[in-house]
Coordinates of C-alpha atoms in Angstrom, one line a residue:
X24 CA 114.6 92.0 -143.6
X25 CA 115.8 88.6 -142.2
X26 CA 117.3 86.2 -144.7
X27 CA 117.7 82.5 -144.1
X28 CA 121.4 81.8 -143.5
X29 CA 122.9 79.1 -145.6
X30 CA 124.3 76.2 -143.7
X31 CA 127.3 74.2 -145.0
X32 CA 126.8 71.1 -147.1
X33 CA 126.9 67.8 -145.3
X34 CA 130.4 66.3 -145.3
X35 CA 131.3 62.9 -146.5
X36 CA 128.8 62.8 -149.4
X37 CA 129.8 63.2 -153.0
X38 CA 127.7 63.8 -156.1
X39 CA 128.5 60.3 -157.5
X40 CA 128.7 58.4 -154.3
X41 CA 131.4 57.6 -151.8
X42 CA 133.4 55.3 -154.1
X43 CA 137.2 55.7 -154.3
X44 CA 138.6 57.3 -157.5
X45 CA 140.1 53.9 -158.4
X46 CA 136.7 52.2 -158.4
X47 CA 135.1 55.1 -160.3
X48 CA 137.9 55.1 -162.9
X49 CA 137.7 51.3 -163.4
X50 CA 133.9 51.5 -163.8
X51 CA 134.3 54.4 -166.3
X52 CA 136.8 52.4 -168.4
X53 CA 134.4 49.5 -168.5
X54 CA 131.6 51.8 -169.4
X55 CA 133.7 53.3 -172.3
X56 CA 134.3 49.8 -173.6
X57 CA 130.7 48.9 -173.3
X58 CA 129.5 52.0 -175.1
X59 CA 132.1 51.4 -177.8
X60 CA 131.0 47.8 -178.3
X61 CA 127.3 48.9 -178.5
X62 CA 128.4 51.7 -180.9
X63 CA 130.1 49.1 -183.1
X64 CA 127.1 46.8 -183.0
X65 CA 124.6 49.6 -184.0
X66 CA 126.8 50.6 -186.9
X67 CA 128.2 53.9 -188.2
X68 CA 124.8 55.3 -189.1
X69 CA 123.7 55.5 -185.4
X70 CA 126.2 57.7 -183.5
X71 CA 126.0 56.9 -179.8
X72 CA 129.6 57.8 -179.0
X73 CA 128.3 61.0 -177.4
X74 CA 127.3 58.7 -174.5
X75 CA 131.0 58.6 -173.7
X76 CA 130.3 61.9 -171.8
X77 CA 128.9 59.9 -168.9
X78 CA 132.1 58.0 -168.0
X79 CA 134.3 61.0 -168.8
X80 CA 132.2 63.1 -166.4
X81 CA 132.5 60.4 -163.7
X82 CA 136.3 60.1 -164.1
X83 CA 136.8 63.9 -164.2
X84 CA 134.8 64.4 -161.1
X85 CA 136.4 61.6 -159.2
X86 CA 140.0 61.8 -160.3
X87 CA 140.5 65.3 -161.9
X88 CA 141.1 67.0 -165.1
X89 CA 144.0 65.0 -166.4
X90 CA 142.2 61.7 -166.0
X91 CA 139.2 63.1 -167.8
X92 CA 141.3 64.3 -170.7
X93 CA 143.1 61.0 -170.8
X94 CA 139.8 59.0 -171.0
X95 CA 138.5 61.4 -173.6
X96 CA 141.6 60.8 -175.8
X97 CA 141.3 57.0 -175.2
X98 CA 137.6 57.0 -176.1
X99 CA 138.3 58.9 -179.4
X100 CA 141.2 56.6 -180.3
X101 CA 138.9 53.6 -179.7
X102 CA 136.2 55.3 -181.8
X103 CA 138.6 56.0 -184.7
X104 CA 140.0 52.5 -184.5
X105 CA 136.5 50.9 -184.7
X106 CA 135.1 53.0 -187.5
X107 CA 138.0 54.0 -189.7
X108 CA 137.1 51.4 -192.3
X109 CA 133.4 51.5 -192.0
X110 CA 132.5 55.1 -192.7
X111 CA 130.7 55.9 -195.9
X112 CA 132.1 59.3 -196.7
X113 CA 133.6 60.2 -200.0
X114 CA 136.7 61.4 -198.3
X115 CA 138.5 60.4 -195.0
X116 CA 138.6 64.1 -194.2
X117 CA 134.9 64.0 -193.2
X118 CA 135.5 61.0 -191.0
X119 CA 138.3 62.7 -189.2
X120 CA 136.2 65.9 -188.9
X121 CA 133.6 63.8 -187.1
X122 CA 136.3 62.5 -184.8
X123 CA 137.6 66.0 -184.1
X124 CA 134.1 67.3 -183.3
X125 CA 133.6 64.5 -180.9
X126 CA 137.0 65.0 -179.3
X127 CA 136.4 68.7 -178.8
X128 CA 133.0 68.0 -177.2
X129 CA 134.5 65.4 -174.8
X130 CA 137.4 67.6 -173.9
X131 CA 135.1 70.6 -173.3
X132 CA 132.9 68.7 -171.0
X133 CA 136.0 67.3 -169.1
X134 CA 137.4 70.7 -168.7
X135 CA 134.1 72.3 -167.6
X136 CA 133.5 69.5 -165.0
X137 CA 137.1 69.9 -163.7
X138 CA 136.6 73.6 -163.2
X139 CA 133.3 73.0 -161.5
X140 CA 134.9 70.4 -159.2
X141 CA 137.7 72.8 -158.3
X142 CA 135.3 75.6 -157.5
X143 CA 133.1 73.4 -155.4
X144 CA 136.1 72.0 -153.5
X145 CA 137.5 75.5 -152.8
X146 CA 134.0 76.5 -151.6
X147 CA 133.8 73.4 -149.3
X148 CA 137.3 74.2 -148.0
X149 CA 136.3 77.8 -147.2
X150 CA 133.2 76.6 -145.4
X151 CA 135.2 74.0 -143.4
X152 CA 137.6 76.7 -142.3
X153 CA 134.7 79.0 -141.3
X154 CA 133.0 76.2 -139.3
X155 CA 136.3 75.5 -137.4
X156 CA 136.3 79.0 -135.9
X157 CA 135.4 79.1 -132.2
X158 CA 133.9 82.5 -132.4
X159 CA 130.8 83.7 -134.4
X160 CA 131.7 84.5 -138.0
X161 CA 129.7 85.3 -141.1
X162 CA 129.9 86.6 -144.6
X163 CA 127.7 89.5 -145.8
X164 CA 126.9 90.5 -149.3
X165 CA 127.5 94.3 -149.5
X166 CA 125.3 94.8 -152.5
X167 CA 122.2 93.2 -151.2
X168 CA 123.0 93.7 -147.5
X169 CA 122.2 90.1 -146.6
X170 CA 124.1 87.4 -144.7
X171 CA 125.3 84.8 -147.1
X172 CA 126.6 82.3 -144.6
X173 CA 127.5 82.0 -141.0
X174 CA 129.4 79.4 -139.0
X175 CA 127.9 77.2 -136.2
X176 CA 128.6 79.7 -133.5
X177 CA 127.0 82.4 -135.5
X178 CA 123.9 80.4 -136.2
X179 CA 123.6 79.5 -132.5
X180 CA 123.6 83.1 -131.2
X181 CA 122.8 85.5 -134.1
X182 CA 120.6 83.7 -136.7
X183 CA 117.6 85.7 -137.7
X184 CA 119.1 89.1 -136.9
X185 CA 119.2 91.6 -139.7
X186 CA 122.5 92.7 -141.4
X187 CA 121.9 96.2 -140.1
X188 CA 121.6 94.9 -136.5
X189 CA 124.7 92.7 -136.9
X190 CA 126.7 95.7 -138.2
X191 CA 126.5 97.2 -134.7
X192 CA 128.3 94.3 -133.1
X193 CA 132.1 94.8 -132.7
X194 CA 134.0 92.6 -135.2
X195 CA 137.2 92.1 -137.2
X196 CA 136.4 92.6 -140.9
X197 CA 138.1 91.5 -144.1
X198 CA 136.7 92.7 -147.4
X199 CA 137.0 90.7 -150.6
X200 CA 135.1 89.9 -153.8
X201 CA 133.5 86.7 -154.8
X202 CA 134.3 85.1 -158.1
X203 CA 131.4 86.8 -159.7
X204 CA 132.8 90.2 -158.6
X205 CA 130.3 90.9 -155.8
X206 CA 131.9 92.7 -152.8
X207 CA 131.5 90.8 -149.5
X208 CA 132.8 91.2 -146.0
X209 CA 133.9 88.4 -143.6
X210 CA 133.0 89.5 -140.1
X211 CA 134.5 87.7 -137.1
X212 CA 132.5 88.9 -134.1
X213 CA 134.3 89.7 -130.8
X214 CA 133.0 87.0 -128.5

């Protein structure tokens, strides 16, 4: 059974555009301030602070986990400052409970986006290394017996061949497991 071999993602493009982290961070800070002003204008009864997830996601993706956490803390501090005297709860405890819930949500998203960013960057790095090899190389999933990815040299000469047929070719092999635990083999063909 011939499987379609995945080709690497195009280089130079990012999910949120090709802007520098500084431009993205500045834009995100402006967006946090704009959301806070709109939140203040709409009053305490209409909670739109959850929209802070957008700039926090942008900053975390562009600049990393620490920047995402920092912007989350700044957004919560701004929210508490704006609404500390306007809430209508019988006790301040409930107001700070709202702030804590929002903070946990913002931090959770920042941490998840940071982990996703790291995983994708590691994957892109692995693909870049595989593409730089001057000999045909590919990774095969041992459970499903299919080729997951092959480099340019592999695609030029061996694309469309079955995993069973490829196993007959002489190669250097390295066995490892993917993050989800699936066993795979990196095969670097001899010539």
